[in-house]
Amino acid sequence: QVQLVESGGGLVQPGGSLRLSCAASGIKFTISAMAWYRQTPGNERELVARITRAGSTLYADSVKGRFTISRDNAKSTVYLQMDSLKPEDTALYYCNARQLPFNQDQWGQGTQVTVSS
């Protein structure tokens, strides 16, 4: 099993920026894609951004133009640069990895992002 550890969350004022990191360890097979999800109390977990091994990206409409996902395959790390943060971005952010051969999902423990004045 791949172990995922998120970091970089915290408290930031509206309009501010944060960068989340997710480091993967214990990799036995190729990771086909990594992604960031977020969840708030009473709501379903939702996809924020995804990046494939080849580098293609997908963003939720709510964060498009403000968030940027990137990865360093050599370091087995994925990042989420969050700019122009809004209070509605407040959530627990989870790192996700899909691992071959069956694209099975693994999840990190989550890191809290709070946007408030």
Short mmCIF file of N, CA, C and O in Angstrom, two decimals:
data_model
loop_
_atom_site.label_atom_id
_atom_site.label_comp_id
_atom_site.label_asym_id
_atom_site.label_seq_id
_atom_site.Cartn_x
_atom_site.Cartn_y
_atom_site.Cartn_z
N GLN A 1 0.83 -1.19 0.00
CA GLN A 1 0.00 0.00 0.00
C GLN A 1 0.87 1.25 0.00
O GLN A 1 1.89 1.31 0.69
N VAL A 2 0.45 2.24 -0.76
CA VAL A 2 1.13 3.52 -0.80
C VAL A 2 0.67 4.34 0.40
O VAL A 2 -0.52 4.42 0.69
N GLN A 3 1.62 4.96 1.08
CA GLN A 3 1.30 5.86 2.17
C GLN A 3 1.40 7.30 1.68
O GLN A 3 2.40 7.70 1.08
N LEU A 4 0.35 8.09 1.93
CA LEU A 4 0.29 9.47 1.49
C LEU A 4 0.23 10.37 2.71
O LEU A 4 -0.58 10.15 3.61
N VAL A 5 1.07 11.40 2.73
CA VAL A 5 1.13 12.33 3.85
C VAL A 5 0.99 13.74 3.31
O VAL A 5 1.84 14.21 2.57
N GLU A 6 -0.10 14.42 3.71
CA GLU A 6 -0.34 15.79 3.30
C GLU A 6 0.26 16.77 4.30
O GLU A 6 0.35 16.47 5.49
N SER A 7 0.61 17.95 3.81
CA SER A 7 1.09 19.02 4.66
C SER A 7 0.82 20.35 3.98
O SER A 7 0.53 20.40 2.79
N GLY A 8 0.93 21.42 4.74
CA GLY A 8 0.80 22.76 4.19
C GLY A 8 -0.49 23.47 4.50
O GLY A 8 -0.64 24.65 4.16
N GLY A 9 -1.43 22.80 5.12
CA GLY A 9 -2.68 23.44 5.47
C GLY A 9 -2.51 24.43 6.60
O GLY A 9 -1.46 24.49 7.25
N GLY A 10 -3.54 25.22 6.83
CA GLY A 10 -3.49 26.19 7.90
C GLY A 10 -4.58 27.23 7.76
O GLY A 10 -5.53 27.06 7.00
N LEU A 11 -4.43 28.30 8.51
CA LEU A 11 -5.38 29.41 8.51
C LEU A 11 -4.84 30.54 7.66
O LEU A 11 -3.69 30.96 7.83
N VAL A 12 -5.67 31.04 6.76
CA VAL A 12 -5.27 32.13 5.88
C VAL A 12 -6.46 33.06 5.66
O VAL A 12 -7.62 32.62 5.70
N GLN A 13 -6.19 34.34 5.45
CA GLN A 13 -7.24 35.30 5.20
C GLN A 13 -7.74 35.21 3.76
O GLN A 13 -7.02 34.76 2.87
N PRO A 14 -8.98 35.62 3.51
CA PRO A 14 -9.46 35.65 2.13
C PRO A 14 -8.52 36.43 1.22
O PRO A 14 -8.02 37.49 1.60
N GLY A 15 -8.29 35.89 0.04
CA GLY A 15 -7.36 36.48 -0.91
C GLY A 15 -5.95 35.99 -0.77
O GLY A 15 -5.11 36.28 -1.63
N GLY A 16 -5.66 35.25 0.28
CA GLY A 16 -4.33 34.74 0.52
C GLY A 16 -4.04 33.48 -0.26
O GLY A 16 -4.86 33.01 -1.06
N SER A 17 -2.87 32.91 0.01
CA SER A 17 -2.40 31.73 -0.71
C SER A 17 -1.85 30.69 0.24
O SER A 17 -1.34 31.00 1.32
N LEU A 18 -1.96 29.45 -0.17
CA LEU A 18 -1.35 28.32 0.51
C LEU A 18 -0.87 27.32 -0.54
O LEU A 18 -1.43 27.26 -1.63
N ARG A 19 0.12 26.54 -0.18
CA ARG A 19 0.56 25.45 -1.03
C ARG A 19 0.54 24.16 -0.24
O ARG A 19 1.24 24.02 0.77
N LEU A 20 -0.26 23.21 -0.71
CA LEU A 20 -0.33 21.90 -0.09
C LEU A 20 0.65 20.95 -0.77
O LEU A 20 0.87 21.03 -1.98
N SER A 21 1.20 20.04 0.02
CA SER A 21 2.10 19.03 -0.51
C SER A 21 1.61 17.65 -0.09
O SER A 21 1.03 17.48 0.98
N CYS A 22 1.85 16.68 -0.94
CA CYS A 22 1.51 15.30 -0.65
C CYS A 22 2.68 14.42 -1.07
O CYS A 22 2.99 14.34 -2.26
N ALA A 23 3.30 13.78 -0.11
CA ALA A 23 4.43 12.91 -0.37
C ALA A 23 3.99 11.45 -0.30
O ALA A 23 3.34 11.05 0.67
N ALA A 24 4.34 10.69 -1.31
CA ALA A 24 3.99 9.28 -1.38
C ALA A 24 5.20 8.42 -1.06
O ALA A 24 6.31 8.68 -1.52
N SER A 25 4.98 7.38 -0.28
CA SER A 25 6.04 6.44 0.06
C SER A 25 5.50 5.02 -0.03
O SER A 25 4.30 4.80 -0.06
N GLY A 26 6.41 4.06 -0.04
CA GLY A 26 6.01 2.67 -0.12
C GLY A 26 5.43 2.28 -1.46
O GLY A 26 4.60 1.37 -1.54
N ILE A 27 5.86 2.96 -2.51
CA ILE A 27 5.32 2.71 -3.85
C ILE A 27 5.90 1.41 -4.40
O ILE A 27 7.12 1.26 -4.49
N LYS A 28 5.01 0.50 -4.79
CA LYS A 28 5.42 -0.77 -5.38
C LYS A 28 5.14 -0.81 -6.87
O LYS A 28 5.80 -1.55 -7.60
N PHE A 29 4.15 -0.05 -7.31
CA PHE A 29 3.77 -0.02 -8.71
C PHE A 29 3.59 1.43 -9.14
O PHE A 29 3.53 2.33 -8.32
N THR A 30 3.48 1.62 -10.44
CA THR A 30 3.33 2.95 -11.00
C THR A 30 2.02 3.60 -10.55
O THR A 30 0.98 2.97 -10.55
N ILE A 31 2.11 4.86 -10.17
CA ILE A 31 0.93 5.65 -9.85
C ILE A 31 0.46 6.31 -11.14
O ILE A 31 1.20 7.07 -11.76
N SER A 32 -0.77 6.02 -11.53
CA SER A 32 -1.29 6.53 -12.79
C SER A 32 -1.78 7.97 -12.69
O SER A 32 -1.77 8.69 -13.69
N ALA A 33 -2.22 8.38 -11.51
CA ALA A 33 -2.71 9.74 -11.33
C ALA A 33 -2.72 10.08 -9.85
O ALA A 33 -2.83 9.20 -9.00
N MET A 34 -2.60 11.36 -9.56
CA MET A 34 -2.76 11.86 -8.20
C MET A 34 -3.73 13.03 -8.23
O MET A 34 -3.85 13.72 -9.24
N ALA A 35 -4.41 13.23 -7.12
CA ALA A 35 -5.46 14.23 -7.08
C ALA A 35 -5.61 14.81 -5.69
O ALA A 35 -5.14 14.24 -4.70
N TRP A 36 -6.28 15.95 -5.63
CA TRP A 36 -6.70 16.55 -4.39
C TRP A 36 -8.22 16.58 -4.33
O TRP A 36 -8.87 16.99 -5.30
N TYR A 37 -8.76 16.13 -3.22
CA TYR A 37 -10.17 16.21 -2.92
C TYR A 37 -10.36 17.06 -1.67
O TYR A 37 -9.42 17.27 -0.90
N ARG A 38 -11.57 17.52 -1.45
CA ARG A 38 -11.87 18.24 -0.23
C ARG A 38 -13.26 17.89 0.26
O ARG A 38 -14.12 17.49 -0.51
N GLN A 39 -13.45 18.05 1.56
CA GLN A 39 -14.72 17.69 2.18
C GLN A 39 -15.00 18.62 3.35
O GLN A 39 -14.11 18.93 4.13
N THR A 40 -16.26 19.04 3.45
CA THR A 40 -16.73 19.85 4.57
C THR A 40 -17.82 19.07 5.30
O THR A 40 -18.45 18.18 4.72
N PRO A 41 -18.07 19.41 6.57
CA PRO A 41 -19.10 18.69 7.31
C PRO A 41 -20.45 18.72 6.61
O PRO A 41 -20.91 19.78 6.18
N GLY A 42 -21.08 17.56 6.48
CA GLY A 42 -22.38 17.47 5.87
C GLY A 42 -22.38 17.39 4.36
O GLY A 42 -23.46 17.32 3.76
N ASN A 43 -21.21 17.42 3.75
CA ASN A 43 -21.12 17.38 2.30
C ASN A 43 -20.31 16.19 1.83
O ASN A 43 -19.53 15.60 2.59
N GLU A 44 -20.50 15.84 0.57
CA GLU A 44 -19.73 14.76 -0.03
C GLU A 44 -18.33 15.22 -0.36
O GLU A 44 -18.08 16.41 -0.59
N ARG A 45 -17.41 14.28 -0.37
CA ARG A 45 -16.05 14.58 -0.79
C ARG A 45 -16.06 14.89 -2.28
O ARG A 45 -16.66 14.16 -3.08
N GLU A 46 -15.40 15.97 -2.67
CA GLU A 46 -15.43 16.40 -4.06
C GLU A 46 -14.02 16.54 -4.62
O GLU A 46 -13.08 16.91 -3.91
N LEU A 47 -13.91 16.26 -5.91
CA LEU A 47 -12.64 16.39 -6.60
C LEU A 47 -12.30 17.87 -6.80
O LEU A 47 -13.13 18.64 -7.27
N VAL A 48 -11.09 18.25 -6.46
CA VAL A 48 -10.60 19.60 -6.66
C VAL A 48 -9.73 19.68 -7.90
O VAL A 48 -9.92 20.55 -8.75
N ALA A 49 -8.76 18.79 -8.00
CA ALA A 49 -7.84 18.79 -9.13
C ALA A 49 -7.19 17.43 -9.26
O ALA A 49 -6.98 16.74 -8.26
N ARG A 50 -6.87 17.05 -10.49
CA ARG A 50 -6.22 15.77 -10.74
C ARG A 50 -5.13 15.96 -11.78
O ARG A 50 -5.27 16.75 -12.72
N ILE A 51 -4.06 15.20 -11.64
CA ILE A 51 -2.97 15.23 -12.61
C ILE A 51 -2.54 13.79 -12.88
O ILE A 51 -2.37 12.99 -11.97
N THR A 52 -2.38 13.46 -14.16
CA THR A 52 -1.97 12.13 -14.55
C THR A 52 -0.46 12.03 -14.60
O THR A 52 0.26 13.03 -14.51
N ARG A 53 0.02 10.80 -14.75
CA ARG A 53 1.45 10.57 -14.88
C ARG A 53 2.03 11.32 -16.07
O ARG A 53 3.17 11.79 -16.02
N ALA A 54 1.23 11.43 -17.13
CA ALA A 54 1.66 12.12 -18.33
C ALA A 54 1.59 13.64 -18.21
O ALA A 54 2.11 14.35 -19.07
N GLY A 55 0.93 14.15 -17.17
CA GLY A 55 0.89 15.57 -16.93
C GLY A 55 -0.40 16.29 -17.29
O GLY A 55 -0.48 17.51 -17.11
N SER A 56 -1.39 15.58 -17.77
CA SER A 56 -2.66 16.23 -18.06
C SER A 56 -3.38 16.55 -16.75
O SER A 56 -3.27 15.81 -15.77
N THR A 57 -4.13 17.64 -16.74
CA THR A 57 -4.76 18.11 -15.51
C THR A 57 -6.26 18.32 -15.70
O THR A 57 -6.75 18.53 -16.80
N LEU A 58 -6.97 18.26 -14.58
CA LEU A 58 -8.40 18.49 -14.54
C LEU A 58 -8.71 19.26 -13.27
O LEU A 58 -8.20 18.91 -12.20
N TYR A 59 -9.54 20.30 -13.38
CA TYR A 59 -9.89 21.13 -12.24
C TYR A 59 -11.40 21.23 -12.09
O TYR A 59 -12.13 21.26 -13.08
N ALA A 60 -11.84 21.32 -10.85
CA ALA A 60 -13.22 21.65 -10.60
C ALA A 60 -13.48 23.09 -11.05
O ALA A 60 -12.61 23.95 -10.94
N ASP A 61 -14.68 23.34 -11.54
CA ASP A 61 -15.01 24.69 -12.01
C ASP A 61 -14.83 25.73 -10.91
O ASP A 61 -14.46 26.88 -11.19
N SER A 62 -15.09 25.35 -9.68
CA SER A 62 -15.04 26.29 -8.58
C SER A 62 -13.63 26.79 -8.27
O SER A 62 -13.48 27.83 -7.62
N VAL A 63 -12.60 26.07 -8.72
CA VAL A 63 -11.23 26.46 -8.42
C VAL A 63 -10.43 26.80 -9.66
O VAL A 63 -9.28 27.25 -9.54
N LYS A 64 -11.00 26.61 -10.82
CA LYS A 64 -10.30 26.86 -12.07
C LYS A 64 -9.83 28.30 -12.15
O LYS A 64 -10.60 29.23 -11.90
N GLY A 65 -8.57 28.48 -12.49
CA GLY A 65 -7.99 29.81 -12.57
C GLY A 65 -7.38 30.29 -11.28
O GLY A 65 -6.65 31.30 -11.28
N ARG A 66 -7.66 29.61 -10.17
CA ARG A 66 -7.12 30.01 -8.87
C ARG A 66 -6.16 28.97 -8.30
O ARG A 66 -5.20 29.33 -7.61
N PHE A 67 -6.43 27.69 -8.57
CA PHE A 67 -5.60 26.61 -8.05
C PHE A 67 -4.77 26.00 -9.18
O PHE A 67 -5.20 25.96 -10.33
N THR A 68 -3.60 25.50 -8.83
CA THR A 68 -2.74 24.83 -9.79
C THR A 68 -2.19 23.55 -9.17
O THR A 68 -1.58 23.60 -8.09
N ILE A 69 -2.40 22.43 -9.84
CA ILE A 69 -1.84 21.17 -9.38
C ILE A 69 -0.57 20.87 -10.18
O ILE A 69 -0.50 21.13 -11.38
N SER A 70 0.43 20.36 -9.50
CA SER A 70 1.67 20.00 -10.15
C SER A 70 2.26 18.78 -9.45
O SER A 70 1.82 18.42 -8.36
N ARG A 71 3.24 18.17 -10.09
CA ARG A 71 3.85 17.00 -9.47
C ARG A 71 5.32 16.89 -9.82
O ARG A 71 5.77 17.41 -10.85
N ASP A 72 6.03 16.22 -8.97
CA ASP A 72 7.43 15.90 -9.18
C ASP A 72 7.51 14.38 -9.09
O ASP A 72 7.55 13.81 -8.00
N ASN A 73 7.51 13.74 -10.24
CA ASN A 73 7.49 12.27 -10.27
C ASN A 73 8.74 11.67 -9.62
O ASN A 73 8.67 10.62 -8.98
N ALA A 74 9.87 12.33 -9.78
CA ALA A 74 11.10 11.83 -9.19
C ALA A 74 11.03 11.81 -7.67
O ALA A 74 11.61 10.92 -7.02
N LYS A 75 10.33 12.79 -7.10
CA LYS A 75 10.19 12.87 -5.65
C LYS A 75 8.90 12.26 -5.15
O LYS A 75 8.64 12.27 -3.94
N SER A 76 8.07 11.75 -6.07
CA SER A 76 6.79 11.15 -5.72
C SER A 76 5.95 12.10 -4.87
O SER A 76 5.37 11.71 -3.85
N THR A 77 5.89 13.35 -5.30
CA THR A 77 5.20 14.39 -4.55
C THR A 77 4.28 15.17 -5.48
O THR A 77 4.65 15.47 -6.62
N VAL A 78 3.09 15.48 -5.00
CA VAL A 78 2.15 16.31 -5.73
C VAL A 78 1.85 17.55 -4.90
O VAL A 78 1.84 17.49 -3.66
N TYR A 79 1.63 18.67 -5.58
CA TYR A 79 1.40 19.94 -4.91
C TYR A 79 0.07 20.54 -5.37
O TYR A 79 -0.40 20.28 -6.47
N LEU A 80 -0.50 21.36 -4.52
CA LEU A 80 -1.66 22.15 -4.89
C LEU A 80 -1.40 23.58 -4.45
O LEU A 80 -1.41 23.89 -3.26
N GLN A 81 -1.14 24.44 -5.43
CA GLN A 81 -0.96 25.87 -5.16
C GLN A 81 -2.33 26.52 -5.18
O GLN A 81 -3.03 26.46 -6.19
N MET A 82 -2.72 27.13 -4.09
CA MET A 82 -4.03 27.74 -3.94
C MET A 82 -3.86 29.24 -3.78
O MET A 82 -3.29 29.71 -2.78
N ASP A 83 -4.35 29.99 -4.74
CA ASP A 83 -4.29 31.44 -4.73
C ASP A 83 -5.69 32.02 -4.68
O ASP A 83 -6.67 31.35 -5.00
N SER A 84 -5.78 33.29 -4.30
CA SER A 84 -7.07 33.99 -4.23
C SER A 84 -8.09 33.17 -3.45
O SER A 84 -9.23 32.98 -3.88
N LEU A 85 -7.69 32.71 -2.30
CA LEU A 85 -8.54 31.82 -1.51
C LEU A 85 -9.79 32.54 -1.02
O LEU A 85 -9.77 33.73 -0.70
N LYS A 86 -10.88 31.78 -0.99
CA LYS A 86 -12.18 32.27 -0.56
C LYS A 86 -12.64 31.48 0.66
O LYS A 86 -12.22 30.35 0.86
N PRO A 87 -13.53 32.06 1.46
CA PRO A 87 -14.04 31.32 2.62
C PRO A 87 -14.65 29.97 2.24
O PRO A 87 -14.54 29.01 3.01
N GLU A 88 -15.27 29.88 1.07
CA GLU A 88 -15.87 28.63 0.64
C GLU A 88 -14.85 27.56 0.28
O GLU A 88 -15.21 26.41 0.04
N ASP A 89 -13.56 27.92 0.24
CA ASP A 89 -12.51 26.93 0.05
C ASP A 89 -12.17 26.20 1.34
O ASP A 89 -11.41 25.23 1.32
N THR A 90 -12.70 26.67 2.46
CA THR A 90 -12.45 26.03 3.74
C THR A 90 -12.93 24.58 3.71
O THR A 90 -14.09 24.31 3.39
N ALA A 91 -12.04 23.66 4.02
CA ALA A 91 -12.37 22.24 3.96
C ALA A 91 -11.19 21.42 4.46
O ALA A 91 -10.09 21.94 4.66
N LEU A 92 -11.42 20.14 4.64
CA LEU A 92 -10.36 19.18 4.87
C LEU A 92 -9.93 18.65 3.51
O LEU A 92 -10.75 18.10 2.77
N TYR A 93 -8.68 18.85 3.18
CA TYR A 93 -8.16 18.48 1.87
C TYR A 93 -7.42 17.15 1.95
O TYR A 93 -6.55 16.97 2.79
N TYR A 94 -7.78 16.24 1.04
CA TYR A 94 -7.21 14.91 1.00
C TYR A 94 -6.41 14.69 -0.27
O TYR A 94 -6.85 15.06 -1.36
N CYS A 95 -5.28 14.06 -0.13
CA CYS A 95 -4.51 13.61 -1.27
C CYS A 95 -4.98 12.22 -1.69
O CYS A 95 -5.28 11.38 -0.83
N ASN A 96 -5.04 11.99 -2.98
CA ASN A 96 -5.48 10.71 -3.53
C ASN A 96 -4.49 10.24 -4.58
O ASN A 96 -3.98 11.04 -5.36
N ALA A 97 -4.24 8.95 -4.60
CA ALA A 97 -3.38 8.35 -5.60
C ALA A 97 -4.04 7.12 -6.18
O ALA A 97 -4.65 6.34 -5.44
N ARG A 98 -3.93 6.96 -7.48
CA ARG A 98 -4.41 5.76 -8.16
C ARG A 98 -3.21 4.97 -8.64
O ARG A 98 -2.36 5.49 -9.36
N GLN A 99 -3.17 3.71 -8.23
CA GLN A 99 -2.01 2.87 -8.46
C GLN A 99 -2.34 1.71 -9.38
O GLN A 99 -3.34 1.02 -9.17
N LEU A 100 -1.50 1.52 -10.36
CA LEU A 100 -1.63 0.36 -11.24
C LEU A 100 -1.37 -0.92 -10.46
O LEU A 100 -0.73 -0.89 -9.39
N PRO A 101 -1.84 -2.07 -10.92
CA PRO A 101 -2.40 -2.30 -12.26
C PRO A 101 -3.89 -2.07 -12.39
O PRO A 101 -4.40 -2.10 -13.50
N PHE A 102 -4.60 -1.82 -11.29
CA PHE A 102 -6.05 -1.72 -11.34
C PHE A 102 -6.57 -0.34 -10.97
O PHE A 102 -7.77 -0.18 -10.71
N ASN A 103 -5.70 0.66 -10.93
CA ASN A 103 -6.09 2.02 -10.57
C ASN A 103 -6.83 2.05 -9.23
O ASN A 103 -7.86 2.71 -9.08
N GLN A 104 -6.29 1.37 -8.26
CA GLN A 104 -6.86 1.38 -6.92
C GLN A 104 -6.52 2.69 -6.21
O GLN A 104 -5.42 3.21 -6.35
N ASP A 105 -7.47 3.19 -5.44
CA ASP A 105 -7.30 4.46 -4.74
C ASP A 105 -6.67 4.28 -3.37
O ASP A 105 -7.00 3.37 -2.62
N GLN A 106 -5.74 5.17 -3.06
CA GLN A 106 -5.21 5.32 -1.71
C GLN A 106 -5.42 6.77 -1.27
O GLN A 106 -5.41 7.69 -2.10
N TRP A 107 -5.59 6.97 0.03
CA TRP A 107 -5.91 8.28 0.57
C TRP A 107 -4.98 8.69 1.69
O TRP A 107 -4.54 7.86 2.49
N GLY A 108 -4.68 9.98 1.74
CA GLY A 108 -3.97 10.53 2.87
C GLY A 108 -4.91 10.79 4.03
O GLY A 108 -6.12 10.55 3.95
N GLN A 109 -4.36 11.31 5.12
CA GLN A 109 -5.15 11.55 6.32
C GLN A 109 -5.89 12.87 6.30
O GLN A 109 -6.80 13.08 7.11
N GLY A 110 -5.53 13.75 5.40
CA GLY A 110 -6.17 15.05 5.27
C GLY A 110 -5.41 16.15 5.96
O GLY A 110 -4.74 15.94 6.98
N THR A 111 -5.51 17.35 5.41
CA THR A 111 -4.94 18.54 6.02
C THR A 111 -5.97 19.66 5.96
O THR A 111 -6.62 19.86 4.94
N GLN A 112 -6.16 20.36 7.06
CA GLN A 112 -7.22 21.36 7.17
C GLN A 112 -6.79 22.68 6.57
O GLN A 112 -5.70 23.19 6.86
N VAL A 113 -7.65 23.24 5.73
CA VAL A 113 -7.48 24.58 5.19
C VAL A 113 -8.65 25.42 5.66
O VAL A 113 -9.81 25.07 5.42
N THR A 114 -8.35 26.52 6.33
CA THR A 114 -9.39 27.42 6.82
C THR A 114 -9.13 28.81 6.28
O THR A 114 -8.05 29.38 6.50
N VAL A 115 -10.10 29.36 5.57
CA VAL A 115 -10.00 30.70 5.00
C VAL A 115 -10.99 31.59 5.74
O VAL A 115 -12.20 31.44 5.59
N SER A 116 -10.47 32.49 6.53
CA SER A 116 -11.33 33.32 7.37
C SER A 116 -10.59 34.60 7.75
O SER A 116 -9.38 34.61 7.92
N SER A 117 -11.36 35.67 7.90
CA SER A 117 -10.81 36.92 8.37
C SER A 117 -10.96 37.07 9.87
O SER A 117 -10.48 38.01 10.47
#
